[in-house]
PDB file of C-alpha atoms in Angstrom:
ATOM      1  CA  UNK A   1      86.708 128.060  79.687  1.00 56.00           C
ATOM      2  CA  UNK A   2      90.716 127.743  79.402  1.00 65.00           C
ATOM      3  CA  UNK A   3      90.082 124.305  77.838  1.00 71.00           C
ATOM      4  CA  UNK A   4      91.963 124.790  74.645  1.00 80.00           C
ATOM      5  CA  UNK A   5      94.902 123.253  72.379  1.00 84.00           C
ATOM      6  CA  UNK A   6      97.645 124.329  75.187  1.00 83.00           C
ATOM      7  CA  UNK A   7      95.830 122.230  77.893  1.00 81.00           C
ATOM      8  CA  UNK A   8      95.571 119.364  75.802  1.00 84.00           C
ATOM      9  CA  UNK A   9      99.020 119.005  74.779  1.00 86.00           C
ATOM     10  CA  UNK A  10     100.331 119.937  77.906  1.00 82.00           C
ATOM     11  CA  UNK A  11      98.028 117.084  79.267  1.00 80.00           C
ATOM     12  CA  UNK A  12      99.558 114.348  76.639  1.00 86.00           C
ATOM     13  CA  UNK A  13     102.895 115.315  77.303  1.00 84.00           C
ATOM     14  CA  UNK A  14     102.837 115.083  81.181  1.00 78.00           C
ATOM     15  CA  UNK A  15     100.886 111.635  80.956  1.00 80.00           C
ATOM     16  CA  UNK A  16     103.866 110.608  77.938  1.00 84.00           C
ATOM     17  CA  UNK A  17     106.614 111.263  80.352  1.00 82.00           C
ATOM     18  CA  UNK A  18     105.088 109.886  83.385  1.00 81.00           C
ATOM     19  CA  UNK A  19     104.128 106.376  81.532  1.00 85.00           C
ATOM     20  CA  UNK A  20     106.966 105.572  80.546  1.00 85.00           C
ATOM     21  CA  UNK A  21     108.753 105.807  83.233  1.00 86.00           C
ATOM     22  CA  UNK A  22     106.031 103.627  85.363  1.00 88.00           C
ATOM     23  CA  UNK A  23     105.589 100.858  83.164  1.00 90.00           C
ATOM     24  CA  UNK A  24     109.939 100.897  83.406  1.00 90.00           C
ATOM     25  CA  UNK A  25     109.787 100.554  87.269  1.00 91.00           C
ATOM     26  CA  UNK A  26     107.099  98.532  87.252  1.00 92.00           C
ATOM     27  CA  UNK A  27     108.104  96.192  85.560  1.00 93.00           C
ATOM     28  CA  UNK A  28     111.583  96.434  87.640  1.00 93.00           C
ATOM     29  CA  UNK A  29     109.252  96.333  91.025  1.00 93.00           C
ATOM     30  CA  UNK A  30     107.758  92.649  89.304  1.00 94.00           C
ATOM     31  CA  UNK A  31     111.195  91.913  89.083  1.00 94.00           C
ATOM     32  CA  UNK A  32     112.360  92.487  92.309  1.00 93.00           C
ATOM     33  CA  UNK A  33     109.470  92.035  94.493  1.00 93.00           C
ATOM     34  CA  UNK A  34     108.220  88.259  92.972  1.00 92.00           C
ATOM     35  CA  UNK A  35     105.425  90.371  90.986  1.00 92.00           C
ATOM     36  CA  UNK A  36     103.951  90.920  94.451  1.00 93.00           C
ATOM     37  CA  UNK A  37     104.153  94.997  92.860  1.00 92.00           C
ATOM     38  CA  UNK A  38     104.362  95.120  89.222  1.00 92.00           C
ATOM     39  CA  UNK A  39     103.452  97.434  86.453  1.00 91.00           C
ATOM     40  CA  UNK A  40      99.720  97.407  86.643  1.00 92.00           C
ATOM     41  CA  UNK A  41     100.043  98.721  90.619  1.00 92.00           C
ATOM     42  CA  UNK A  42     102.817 101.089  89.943  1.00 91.00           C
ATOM     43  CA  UNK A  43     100.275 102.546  86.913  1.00 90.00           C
ATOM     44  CA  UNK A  44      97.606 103.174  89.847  1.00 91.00           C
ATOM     45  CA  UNK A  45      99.902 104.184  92.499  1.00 89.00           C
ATOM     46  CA  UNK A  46     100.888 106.628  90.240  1.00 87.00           C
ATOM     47  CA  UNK A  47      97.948 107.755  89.450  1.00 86.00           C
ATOM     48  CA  UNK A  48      95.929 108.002  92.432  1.00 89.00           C
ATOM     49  CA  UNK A  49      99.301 109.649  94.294  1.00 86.00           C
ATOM     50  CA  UNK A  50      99.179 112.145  91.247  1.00 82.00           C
ATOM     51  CA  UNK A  51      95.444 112.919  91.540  1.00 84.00           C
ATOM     52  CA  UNK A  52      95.271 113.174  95.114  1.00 86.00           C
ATOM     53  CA  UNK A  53      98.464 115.628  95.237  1.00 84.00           C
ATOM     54  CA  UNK A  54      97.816 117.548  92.626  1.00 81.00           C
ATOM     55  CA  UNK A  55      94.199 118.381  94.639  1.00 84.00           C
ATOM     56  CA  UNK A  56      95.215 118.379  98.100  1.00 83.00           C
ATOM     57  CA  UNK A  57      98.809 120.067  97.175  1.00 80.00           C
ATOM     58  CA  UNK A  58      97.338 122.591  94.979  1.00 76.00           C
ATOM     59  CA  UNK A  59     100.120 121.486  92.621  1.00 73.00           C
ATOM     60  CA  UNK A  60      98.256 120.384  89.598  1.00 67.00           C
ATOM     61  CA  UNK A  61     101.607 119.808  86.935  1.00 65.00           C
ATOM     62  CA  UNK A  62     103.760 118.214  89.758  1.00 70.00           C
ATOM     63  CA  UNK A  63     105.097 114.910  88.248  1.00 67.00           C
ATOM     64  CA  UNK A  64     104.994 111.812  90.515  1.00 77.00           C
ATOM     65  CA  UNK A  65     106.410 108.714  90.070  1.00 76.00           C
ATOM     66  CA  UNK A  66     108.610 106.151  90.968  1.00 81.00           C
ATOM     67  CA  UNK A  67     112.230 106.618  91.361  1.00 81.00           C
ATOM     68  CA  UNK A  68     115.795 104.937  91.827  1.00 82.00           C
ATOM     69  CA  UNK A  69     116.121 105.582  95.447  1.00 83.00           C
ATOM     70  CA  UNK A  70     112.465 104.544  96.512  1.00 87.00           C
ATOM     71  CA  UNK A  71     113.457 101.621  94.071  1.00 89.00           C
ATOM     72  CA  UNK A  72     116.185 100.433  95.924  1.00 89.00           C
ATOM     73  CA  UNK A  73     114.666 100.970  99.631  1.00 92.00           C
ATOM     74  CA  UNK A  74     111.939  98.676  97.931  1.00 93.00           C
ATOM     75  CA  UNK A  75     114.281  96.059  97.093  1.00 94.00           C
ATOM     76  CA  UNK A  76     115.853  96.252 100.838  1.00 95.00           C
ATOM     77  CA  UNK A  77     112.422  95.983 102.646  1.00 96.00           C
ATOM     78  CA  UNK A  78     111.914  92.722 100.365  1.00 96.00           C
ATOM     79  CA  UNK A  79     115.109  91.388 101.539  1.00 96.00           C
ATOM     80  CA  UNK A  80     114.366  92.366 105.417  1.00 96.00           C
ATOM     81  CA  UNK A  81     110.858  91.091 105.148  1.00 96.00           C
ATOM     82  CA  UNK A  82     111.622  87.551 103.453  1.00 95.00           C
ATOM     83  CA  UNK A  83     114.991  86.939 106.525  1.00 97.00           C
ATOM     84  CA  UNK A  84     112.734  88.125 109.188  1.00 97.00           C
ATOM     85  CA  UNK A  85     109.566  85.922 107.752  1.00 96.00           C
ATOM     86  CA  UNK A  86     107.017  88.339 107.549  1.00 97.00           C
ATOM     87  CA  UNK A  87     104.846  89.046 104.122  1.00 96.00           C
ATOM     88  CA  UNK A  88     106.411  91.950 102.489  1.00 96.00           C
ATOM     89  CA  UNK A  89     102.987  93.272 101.486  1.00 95.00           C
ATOM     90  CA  UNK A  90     102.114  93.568 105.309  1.00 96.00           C
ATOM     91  CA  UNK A  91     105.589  94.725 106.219  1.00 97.00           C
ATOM     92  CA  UNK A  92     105.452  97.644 103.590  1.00 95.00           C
ATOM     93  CA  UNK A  93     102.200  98.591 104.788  1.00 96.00           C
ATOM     94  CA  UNK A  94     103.461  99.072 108.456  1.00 97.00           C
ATOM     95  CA  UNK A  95     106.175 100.768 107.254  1.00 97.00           C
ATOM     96  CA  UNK A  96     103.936 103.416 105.311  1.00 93.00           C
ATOM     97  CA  UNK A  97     101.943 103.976 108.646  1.00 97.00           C
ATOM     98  CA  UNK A  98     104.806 104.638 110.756  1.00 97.00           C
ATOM     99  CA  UNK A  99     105.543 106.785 107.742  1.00 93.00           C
ATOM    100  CA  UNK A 100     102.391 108.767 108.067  1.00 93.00           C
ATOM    101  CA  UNK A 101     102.930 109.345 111.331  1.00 96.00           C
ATOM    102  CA  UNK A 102     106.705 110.862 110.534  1.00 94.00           C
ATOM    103  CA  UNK A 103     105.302 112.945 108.269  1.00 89.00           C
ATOM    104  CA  UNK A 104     101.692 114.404 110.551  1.00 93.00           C
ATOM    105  CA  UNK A 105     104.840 115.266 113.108  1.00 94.00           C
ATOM    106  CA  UNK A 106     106.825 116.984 110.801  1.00 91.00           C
ATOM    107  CA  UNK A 107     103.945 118.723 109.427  1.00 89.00           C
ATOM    108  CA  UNK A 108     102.524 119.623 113.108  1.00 93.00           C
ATOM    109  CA  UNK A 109     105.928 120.816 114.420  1.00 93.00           C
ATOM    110  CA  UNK A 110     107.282 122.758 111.289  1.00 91.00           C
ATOM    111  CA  UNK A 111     110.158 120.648 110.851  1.00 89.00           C
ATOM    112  CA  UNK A 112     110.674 121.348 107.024  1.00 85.00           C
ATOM    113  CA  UNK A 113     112.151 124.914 108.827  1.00 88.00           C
ATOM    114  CA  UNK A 114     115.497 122.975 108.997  1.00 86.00           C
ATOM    115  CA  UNK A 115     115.743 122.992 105.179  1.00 79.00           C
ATOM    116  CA  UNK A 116     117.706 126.241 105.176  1.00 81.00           C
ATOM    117  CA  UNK A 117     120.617 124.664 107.457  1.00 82.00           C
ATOM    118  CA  UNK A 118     120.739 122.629 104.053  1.00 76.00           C
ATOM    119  CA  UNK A 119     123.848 123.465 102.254  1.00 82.00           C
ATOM    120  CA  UNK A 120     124.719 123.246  98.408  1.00 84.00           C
ATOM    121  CA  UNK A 121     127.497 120.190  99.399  1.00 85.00           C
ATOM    122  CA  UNK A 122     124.515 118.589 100.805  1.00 81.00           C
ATOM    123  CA  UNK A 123     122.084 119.275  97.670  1.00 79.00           C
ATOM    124  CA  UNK A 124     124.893 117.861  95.276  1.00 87.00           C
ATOM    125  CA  UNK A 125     125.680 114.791  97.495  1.00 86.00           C
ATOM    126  CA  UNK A 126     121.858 113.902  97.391  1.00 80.00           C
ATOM    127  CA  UNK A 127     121.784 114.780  93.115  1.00 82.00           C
ATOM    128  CA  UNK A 128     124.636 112.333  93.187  1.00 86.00           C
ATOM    129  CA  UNK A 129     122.529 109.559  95.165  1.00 80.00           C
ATOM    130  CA  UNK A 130     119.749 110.011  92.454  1.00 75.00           C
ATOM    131  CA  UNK A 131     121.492 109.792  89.291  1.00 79.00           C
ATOM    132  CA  UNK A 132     124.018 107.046  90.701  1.00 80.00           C
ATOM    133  CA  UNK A 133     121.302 104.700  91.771  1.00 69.00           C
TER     134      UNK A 133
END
Protein backbone atom coordinates (compact mmCIF):
# COMPACT_ATOMS: atom_id res chain seq x y z
CA UNK A 1 0.00 0.00 0.00
CA UNK A 2 1.54 3.70 -0.38
CA UNK A 3 0.36 4.29 3.22
CA UNK A 4 3.62 5.33 4.72
CA UNK A 5 5.43 8.27 6.77
CA UNK A 6 5.13 10.72 3.54
CA UNK A 7 1.28 10.33 3.48
CA UNK A 8 0.95 10.95 6.97
CA UNK A 9 2.77 14.05 7.24
CA UNK A 10 1.62 15.32 4.17
CA UNK A 11 -1.92 14.60 5.66
CA UNK A 12 -1.11 16.70 9.08
CA UNK A 13 0.27 19.42 7.29
CA UNK A 14 -2.63 20.03 4.77
CA UNK A 15 -5.27 19.63 7.70
CA UNK A 16 -2.61 22.29 9.92
CA UNK A 17 -2.88 24.86 7.25
CA UNK A 18 -6.42 24.49 6.40
CA UNK A 19 -7.57 24.77 10.31
CA UNK A 20 -6.27 27.51 10.99
CA UNK A 21 -7.35 29.42 8.61
CA UNK A 22 -11.19 28.16 9.19
CA UNK A 23 -11.46 28.56 12.72
CA UNK A 24 -9.94 32.50 11.66
CA UNK A 25 -12.93 33.07 9.25
CA UNK A 26 -15.15 31.46 11.20
CA UNK A 27 -14.97 33.07 13.80
CA UNK A 28 -14.97 36.42 11.50
CA UNK A 29 -18.31 34.85 9.69
CA UNK A 30 -19.86 34.74 13.73
CA UNK A 31 -18.83 38.11 13.71
CA UNK A 32 -20.32 39.40 10.85
CA UNK A 33 -23.23 37.29 10.22
CA UNK A 34 -24.89 37.47 14.14
CA UNK A 35 -23.30 33.80 14.61
CA UNK A 36 -25.98 32.76 12.12
CA UNK A 37 -22.35 31.06 10.35
CA UNK A 38 -19.62 30.66 12.74
CA UNK A 39 -16.64 28.50 13.24
CA UNK A 40 -18.21 25.17 13.86
CA UNK A 41 -20.11 25.51 10.13
CA UNK A 42 -17.17 26.96 8.41
CA UNK A 43 -15.13 23.63 10.00
CA UNK A 44 -17.85 21.40 8.06
CA UNK A 45 -18.24 23.45 5.07
CA UNK A 46 -14.81 23.02 4.75
CA UNK A 47 -14.70 19.79 5.09
CA UNK A 48 -17.43 18.31 3.26
CA UNK A 49 -16.48 20.96 0.16
CA UNK A 50 -12.89 19.39 0.56
CA UNK A 51 -14.06 15.75 0.56
CA UNK A 52 -16.50 16.02 -2.06
CA UNK A 53 -13.90 17.93 -4.48
CA UNK A 54 -11.16 16.18 -3.87
CA UNK A 55 -13.47 12.87 -5.13
CA UNK A 56 -15.52 14.30 -7.72
CA UNK A 57 -12.49 16.73 -8.97
CA UNK A 58 -10.00 14.05 -8.90
CA UNK A 59 -7.93 16.67 -7.06
CA UNK A 60 -7.16 14.98 -3.83
CA UNK A 61 -4.34 17.85 -2.25
CA UNK A 62 -6.47 20.85 -3.52
CA UNK A 63 -6.86 23.18 -0.45
CA UNK A 64 -10.35 24.67 0.15
CA UNK A 65 -11.34 27.14 2.32
CA UNK A 66 -12.66 30.29 3.04
CA UNK A 67 -11.27 33.43 1.73
CA UNK A 68 -11.24 37.39 1.87
CA UNK A 69 -13.29 37.96 -1.15
CA UNK A 70 -16.06 35.23 -0.45
CA UNK A 71 -15.70 36.95 3.08
CA UNK A 72 -16.67 40.17 2.08
CA UNK A 73 -19.55 39.12 -0.56
CA UNK A 74 -20.76 37.34 2.75
CA UNK A 75 -20.83 40.39 4.68
CA UNK A 76 -22.76 42.28 1.64
CA UNK A 77 -25.51 39.56 1.25
CA UNK A 78 -26.04 40.09 5.19
CA UNK A 79 -26.44 43.68 4.67
CA UNK A 80 -28.88 43.18 1.46
CA UNK A 81 -30.79 40.49 3.22
CA UNK A 82 -31.41 42.37 6.70
CA UNK A 83 -32.66 46.11 4.33
CA UNK A 84 -34.69 43.98 2.11
CA UNK A 85 -36.20 41.80 5.26
CA UNK A 86 -35.59 38.49 4.23
CA UNK A 87 -33.58 35.74 6.54
CA UNK A 88 -30.10 35.74 5.35
CA UNK A 89 -29.91 31.97 5.80
CA UNK A 90 -32.77 31.62 3.12
CA UNK A 91 -31.39 34.43 1.00
CA UNK A 92 -27.85 32.73 0.83
CA UNK A 93 -29.37 29.59 -0.02
CA UNK A 94 -31.19 31.08 -3.14
CA UNK A 95 -28.30 32.66 -4.02
CA UNK A 96 -26.20 29.28 -4.07
CA UNK A 97 -28.99 27.75 -6.37
CA UNK A 98 -28.99 30.38 -8.86
CA UNK A 99 -25.30 29.73 -8.41
CA UNK A 100 -25.55 26.13 -9.38
CA UNK A 101 -27.30 26.86 -12.15
CA UNK A 102 -24.39 29.54 -13.40
CA UNK A 103 -22.09 27.10 -13.00
CA UNK A 104 -24.21 23.58 -14.88
CA UNK A 105 -24.30 26.45 -17.87
CA UNK A 106 -20.89 27.21 -17.85
CA UNK A 107 -19.98 23.71 -17.54
CA UNK A 108 -22.59 22.60 -20.43
CA UNK A 109 -21.50 25.38 -22.84
CA UNK A 110 -17.61 25.36 -22.29
CA UNK A 111 -17.46 28.74 -21.09
CA UNK A 112 -14.15 28.36 -19.03
CA UNK A 113 -12.73 28.52 -23.04
CA UNK A 114 -12.73 32.35 -22.48
CA UNK A 115 -9.93 32.00 -19.89
CA UNK A 116 -7.24 32.46 -22.53
CA UNK A 117 -8.68 36.06 -23.60
CA UNK A 118 -7.44 36.49 -19.85
CA UNK A 119 -4.48 38.70 -19.80
CA UNK A 120 -1.57 39.01 -17.16
CA UNK A 121 -3.03 42.90 -16.27
CA UNK A 122 -6.11 41.06 -15.55
CA UNK A 123 -4.42 38.13 -13.37
CA UNK A 124 -2.50 40.88 -11.29
CA UNK A 125 -5.59 43.16 -10.85
CA UNK A 126 -7.51 40.06 -9.40
CA UNK A 127 -4.00 39.01 -7.04
CA UNK A 128 -4.42 42.58 -5.95
CA UNK A 129 -8.27 42.09 -4.98
CA UNK A 130 -7.15 39.00 -2.87
CA UNK A 131 -4.38 40.20 -0.87
CA UNK A 132 -6.05 43.80 -0.44
CA UNK A 133 -9.24 42.45 0.98
Amino acid sequence: TNFNQKTVAVTLLIFISVIAPTLTFGAVYGKETDNKIGAVETILATAWVGVFYSLLGGMPLCIIGSTGPVLAFTKAVVRIADNIGVPFLTFNAWISCWLLFYCLVAAFFDLTRVVRLATRFTDEIFAFLIVSI
